[in-house]
PDB file of C-alpha atoms and ligand atoms in Angstrom:
ATOM      1  CA  UNK A   1       0.000   0.000   0.000  1.00  0.00           C
ATOM      2  CA  UNK A   2       1.344   3.424  -0.926  1.00  0.00           C
ATOM      3  CA  UNK A   3       1.238   6.584   1.131  1.00  0.00           C
ATOM      4  CA  UNK A   4      -1.643   8.918   0.290  1.00  0.00           C
ATOM      5  CA  UNK A   5      -4.031  11.470   1.702  1.00  0.00           C
ATOM      6  CA  UNK A   6      -6.226  10.037   4.445  1.00  0.00           C
ATOM      7  CA  UNK A   7      -9.727  11.029   5.511  1.00  0.00           C
ATOM      8  CA  UNK A   8     -11.223   9.560   8.695  1.00  0.00           C
ATOM      9  CA  UNK A   9     -15.026   9.460   8.739  1.00  0.00           C
ATOM     10  CA  UNK A  10     -17.663   8.853  11.416  1.00  0.00           C
ATOM     11  CA  UNK A  11     -21.227  10.085  11.955  1.00  0.00           C
ATOM     12  CA  UNK A  12     -20.863  13.368  13.846  1.00  0.00           C
ATOM     13  CA  UNK A  13     -17.127  14.107  13.369  1.00  0.00           C
ATOM     14  CA  UNK A  14     -16.853  14.969  17.061  1.00  0.00           C
ATOM     15  CA  UNK A  15     -15.946  11.666  18.805  1.00  0.00           C
ATOM     16  CA  UNK A  16     -14.301   8.911  16.751  1.00  0.00           C
ATOM     17  CA  UNK A  17     -12.961  10.472  13.543  1.00  0.00           C
ATOM     18  CA  UNK A  18     -11.276  13.449  15.295  1.00  0.00           C
ATOM     19  CA  UNK A  19      -9.366  10.904  17.400  1.00  0.00           C
ATOM     20  CA  UNK A  20      -8.467   8.921  14.279  1.00  0.00           C
ATOM     21  CA  UNK A  21      -7.386  12.133  12.518  1.00  0.00           C
ATOM     22  CA  UNK A  22      -5.180  13.186  15.450  1.00  0.00           C
ATOM     23  CA  UNK A  23      -3.670   9.728  15.987  1.00  0.00           C
ATOM     24  CA  UNK A  24      -2.855   9.169  12.304  1.00  0.00           C
ATOM     25  CA  UNK A  25      -1.334  12.643  11.916  1.00  0.00           C
ATOM     26  CA  UNK A  26       0.725  12.136  15.078  1.00  0.00           C
ATOM     27  CA  UNK A  27       2.046   8.700  14.073  1.00  0.00           C
ATOM     28  CA  UNK A  28       2.743   9.703  10.464  1.00  0.00           C
ATOM     29  CA  UNK A  29       4.362  13.038  11.301  1.00  0.00           C
ATOM     30  CA  UNK A  30       4.680  14.084   7.656  1.00  0.00           C
ATOM     31  CA  UNK A  31       3.211  17.422   6.577  1.00  0.00           C
ATOM     32  CA  UNK A  32       3.276  16.416   2.894  1.00  0.00           C
ATOM     33  CA  UNK A  33       0.430  13.978   3.490  1.00  0.00           C
ATOM     34  CA  UNK A  34      -3.028  15.437   4.003  1.00  0.00           C
ATOM     35  CA  UNK A  35      -4.882  13.957   6.990  1.00  0.00           C
ATOM     36  CA  UNK A  36      -8.385  15.146   7.840  1.00  0.00           C
ATOM     37  CA  UNK A  37     -11.719  13.952   9.212  1.00  0.00           C
ATOM     38  CA  UNK A  38     -15.403  14.454   8.430  1.00  0.00           C
ATOM     39  CA  UNK A  39     -18.854  13.283   9.490  1.00  0.00           C
ATOM     40  CA  UNK A  40     -21.585  11.824   7.327  1.00  0.00           C
ATOM     41  CA  UNK A  41     -24.069  14.013   9.243  1.00  0.00           C
ATOM     42  CA  UNK A  42     -23.973  17.773   9.585  1.00  0.00           C
ATOM     43  CA  UNK A  43     -25.409  18.075  13.138  1.00  0.00           C
ATOM     44  CA  UNK A  44     -22.107  19.218  14.597  1.00  0.00           C
ATOM     45  CA  UNK A  45     -20.546  21.133  11.690  1.00  0.00           C
ATOM     46  CA  UNK A  46     -18.190  23.812  13.035  1.00  0.00           C
ATOM     47  CA  UNK A  47     -18.038  22.240  16.510  1.00  0.00           C
ATOM     48  CA  UNK A  48     -14.892  21.264  18.386  1.00  0.00           C
ATOM     49  CA  UNK A  49     -14.349  17.593  19.191  1.00  0.00           C
ATOM     50  CA  UNK A  50     -16.272  16.149  22.153  1.00  0.00           C
ATOM     51  CA  UNK A  51     -14.458  17.082  25.412  1.00  0.00           C
ATOM     52  CA  UNK A  52     -14.034  13.357  26.130  1.00  0.00           C
ATOM     53  CA  UNK A  53     -12.199  12.844  22.828  1.00  0.00           C
ATOM     54  CA  UNK A  54     -10.017  15.899  23.502  1.00  0.00           C
ATOM     55  CA  UNK A  55      -9.181  14.590  27.011  1.00  0.00           C
ATOM     56  CA  UNK A  56      -8.431  11.065  25.795  1.00  0.00           C
ATOM     57  CA  UNK A  57      -6.122  12.317  23.043  1.00  0.00           C
ATOM     58  CA  UNK A  58      -4.422  14.707  25.483  1.00  0.00           C
ATOM     59  CA  UNK A  59      -3.789  11.853  27.939  1.00  0.00           C
ATOM     60  CA  UNK A  60      -1.802  10.225  25.114  1.00  0.00           C
ATOM     61  CA  UNK A  61       0.075  13.413  24.221  1.00  0.00           C
ATOM     62  CA  UNK A  62      -2.011  14.382  21.185  1.00  0.00           C
ATOM     63  CA  UNK A  63      -3.751  17.750  20.847  1.00  0.00           C
ATOM     64  CA  UNK A  64      -6.962  17.623  18.807  1.00  0.00           C
ATOM     65  CA  UNK A  65      -8.606  20.681  20.401  1.00  0.00           C
ATOM     66  CA  UNK A  66      -8.127  22.861  17.288  1.00  0.00           C
ATOM     67  CA  UNK A  67     -10.135  20.536  15.029  1.00  0.00           C
ATOM     68  CA  UNK A  68     -13.561  21.607  13.741  1.00  0.00           C
ATOM     69  CA  UNK A  69     -16.278  19.242  12.575  1.00  0.00           C
ATOM     70  CA  UNK A  70     -17.391  19.258   8.967  1.00  0.00           C
ATOM     71  CA  UNK A  71     -19.632  17.115   6.812  1.00  0.00           C
ATOM     72  CA  UNK A  72     -18.281  14.645   4.257  1.00  0.00           C
ATOM     73  CA  UNK A  73     -18.854  15.822   0.696  1.00  0.00           C
ATOM     74  CA  UNK A  74     -18.376  14.546  -2.844  1.00  0.00           C
ATOM     75  CA  UNK A  75     -15.191  16.651  -3.246  1.00  0.00           C
ATOM     76  CA  UNK A  76     -13.552  14.419  -0.631  1.00  0.00           C
ATOM     77  CA  UNK A  77     -13.434  11.581  -3.145  1.00  0.00           C
ATOM     78  CA  UNK A  78     -10.998  13.687  -5.207  1.00  0.00           C
ATOM     79  CA  UNK A  79      -8.974  15.095  -2.327  1.00  0.00           C
ATOM     80  CA  UNK A  80      -8.300  11.803  -0.523  1.00  0.00           C
ATOM     81  CA  UNK A  81      -6.739   8.487  -1.527  1.00  0.00           C
ATOM     82  CA  UNK A  82      -7.975   6.556   1.503  1.00  0.00           C
ATOM     83  CA  UNK A  83     -11.316   7.126   3.194  1.00  0.00           C
ATOM     84  CA  UNK A  84     -11.510   5.169   6.435  1.00  0.00           C
ATOM     85  CA  UNK A  85     -14.924   4.833   8.038  1.00  0.00           C
ATOM     86  CA  UNK A  86     -15.634   3.760  11.607  1.00  0.00           C
ATOM     87  CA  UNK A  87     -18.751   1.626  11.157  1.00  0.00           C
ATOM     88  CA  UNK A  88     -20.965  -0.044   8.592  1.00  0.00           C
ATOM     89  CA  UNK A  89     -23.529   2.761   8.656  1.00  0.00           C
ATOM     90  CA  UNK A  90     -20.760   5.231   7.723  1.00  0.00           C
ATOM     91  CA  UNK A  91     -19.714   2.814   4.972  1.00  0.00           C
ATOM     92  CA  UNK A  92     -23.238   2.718   3.530  1.00  0.00           C
ATOM     93  CA  UNK A  93     -23.612   6.494   3.717  1.00  0.00           C
ATOM     94  CA  UNK A  94     -20.276   7.254   2.046  1.00  0.00           C
ATOM     95  CA  UNK A  95     -20.753   4.533  -0.571  1.00  0.00           C
ATOM     96  CA  UNK A  96     -24.132   6.061  -1.388  1.00  0.00           C
ATOM     97  CA  UNK A  97     -22.354   9.277  -2.449  1.00  0.00           C
ATOM     98  CA  UNK A  98     -19.810   7.481  -4.652  1.00  0.00           C
ATOM     99  CA  UNK A  99     -20.507   7.576  -8.395  1.00  0.00           C
ATOM    100  CA  UNK A 100     -17.648   5.419  -9.694  1.00  0.00           C
ATOM    101  CA  UNK A 101     -16.053   2.140  -8.666  1.00  0.00           C
ATOM    102  CA  UNK A 102     -12.774   3.999  -8.110  1.00  0.00           C
ATOM    103  CA  UNK A 103     -14.504   6.262  -5.576  1.00  0.00           C
ATOM    104  CA  UNK A 104     -16.183   3.309  -3.890  1.00  0.00           C
ATOM    105  CA  UNK A 105     -12.875   1.459  -3.643  1.00  0.00           C
ATOM    106  CA  UNK A 106     -11.312   4.312  -1.682  1.00  0.00           C
ATOM    107  CA  UNK A 107     -13.692   3.639   1.203  1.00  0.00           C
ATOM    108  CA  UNK A 108     -12.955   0.975   3.797  1.00  0.00           C
ATOM    109  CA  UNK A 109     -13.658   0.120   7.406  1.00  0.00           C
ATOM    110  CA  UNK A 110     -10.738   1.334   9.525  1.00  0.00           C
ATOM    111  CA  UNK A 111     -10.768  -1.932  11.478  1.00  0.00           C
ATOM    112  CA  UNK A 112     -11.317  -3.982   8.288  1.00  0.00           C
ATOM    113  CA  UNK A 113     -13.756  -6.538   9.730  1.00  0.00           C
ATOM    114  CA  UNK A 114     -14.839  -4.830  12.941  1.00  0.00           C
ATOM    115  CA  UNK A 115     -16.512  -1.537  13.793  1.00  0.00           C
ATOM    116  CA  UNK A 116     -15.321   1.322  15.979  1.00  0.00           C
ATOM    117  CA  UNK A 117     -18.498   1.626  17.997  1.00  0.00           C
ATOM    118  CA  UNK A 118     -19.954   5.026  18.749  1.00  0.00           C
ATOM    119  CA  UNK A 119     -18.899   6.043  22.302  1.00  0.00           C
ATOM    120  CA  UNK A 120     -21.113   9.161  22.362  1.00  0.00           C
ATOM    121  CA  UNK A 121     -23.803   7.893  24.754  1.00  0.00           C
ATOM    122  CA  UNK A 122     -21.458   5.946  27.029  1.00  0.00           C
ATOM    123  CA  UNK A 123     -18.929   6.875  29.708  1.00  0.00           C
ATOM    124  CA  UNK A 124     -15.325   8.081  29.364  1.00  0.00           C
ATOM    125  CA  UNK A 125     -13.968   4.507  29.389  1.00  0.00           C
ATOM    126  CA  UNK A 126     -15.551   4.003  25.964  1.00  0.00           C
ATOM    127  CA  UNK A 127     -13.293   6.709  24.563  1.00  0.00           C
ATOM    128  CA  UNK A 128     -10.170   4.935  25.783  1.00  0.00           C
ATOM    129  CA  UNK A 129     -11.335   1.713  24.100  1.00  0.00           C
ATOM    130  CA  UNK A 130     -11.963   3.653  20.887  1.00  0.00           C
ATOM    131  CA  UNK A 131      -8.531   5.272  21.180  1.00  0.00           C
ATOM    132  CA  UNK A 132      -6.758   1.927  21.498  1.00  0.00           C
ATOM    133  CA  UNK A 133      -8.616   0.308  18.596  1.00  0.00           C
ATOM    134  CA  UNK A 134      -7.958   3.288  16.326  1.00  0.00           C
ATOM    135  CA  UNK A 135      -4.302   3.530  17.391  1.00  0.00           C
ATOM    136  CA  UNK A 136      -3.689  -0.147  16.557  1.00  0.00           C
ATOM    137  CA  UNK A 137      -5.385   0.230  13.161  1.00  0.00           C
ATOM    138  CA  UNK A 138      -3.400   3.381  12.305  1.00  0.00           C
ATOM    139  CA  UNK A 139      -0.134   1.669  13.224  1.00  0.00           C
ATOM    140  CA  UNK A 140      -1.050  -1.224  10.965  1.00  0.00           C
ATOM    141  CA  UNK A 141      -1.714   1.078   8.001  1.00  0.00           C
ATOM    142  CA  UNK A 142       1.579   2.901   8.524  1.00  0.00           C
ATOM    143  CA  UNK A 143       3.436  -0.397   8.766  1.00  0.00           C
ATOM    144  CA  UNK A 144       1.909  -1.337   5.409  1.00  0.00           C
ATOM    145  CA  UNK A 145       3.165   1.983   4.060  1.00  0.00           C
ATOM    146  CA  UNK A 146       6.550   1.178   5.613  1.00  0.00           C
ATOM    147  CA  UNK A 147       6.381   4.424   7.507  1.00  0.00           C
ATOM    148  CA  UNK A 148       6.583   3.014  11.050  1.00  0.00           C
TER     149      UNK A 148
HETATM  150  P1  4NP B   1     -19.141  10.331  16.291  1.00  0.00           P
HETATM  151  O1  4NP B   1     -20.153  10.241  17.512  1.00  0.00           O
HETATM  152  O2  4NP B   1     -19.889   9.848  15.079  1.00  0.00           O
HETATM  153  O3  4NP B   1     -18.052   9.402  16.697  1.00  0.00           O
HETATM  154  O4  4NP B   1     -18.702  11.761  16.193  1.00  0.00           O
HETATM  155  C1  4NP B   1     -21.402  10.850  17.529  1.00  0.00           C
HETATM  156  C2  4NP B   1     -21.529  12.161  17.895  1.00  0.00           C
HETATM  157  C3  4NP B   1     -22.771  12.748  17.963  1.00  0.00           C
HETATM  158  C4  4NP B   1     -23.883  12.022  17.636  1.00  0.00           C
HETATM  159  C5  4NP B   1     -23.761  10.702  17.247  1.00  0.00           C
HETATM  160  C6  4NP B   1     -22.518  10.127  17.182  1.00  0.00           C
HETATM  161  N1  4NP B   1     -25.151  12.591  17.725  1.00  0.00           N
HETATM  162  O5  4NP B   1     -26.147  11.885  17.523  1.00  0.00           O
HETATM  163  O6  4NP B   1     -25.260  13.804  17.999  1.00  0.00           O
END
């Protein structure tokens, strides 16, 4: 797998994908590669990440407090080489916006066969679980790129 621009996608772009965005950017540490995140919904557009995501990232030495939520759009298929979604609902919603096979093929579940479950309605421990799952998946991608 070759290095390319990466977009992390969840539903609201305030809990899971901001963590994925921050973790991937931190591990990659290469400004030439575009890393971003977006939500399939627009409920939280313009909002900062959930305070629990900010705190979890901070506990691991990653600052995601400057991020702002935005909605996924068709232009993202051009801007990004890899579109990683957190769950199967995200996969359906992003696939529904794809118009070519090439666009569809850019989209995959971050955990390949598993979902990063939405921690929004649970306690803070859910965010740590999400962090660990995402961190492991990001490391795996970067190992495949030979960048870790
Ligand atoms: P996220 O979590 O998709 O990981 O950002 C959610 C955030 C907000 C809502 C749902 C999921 N919400 O329904 O407002």
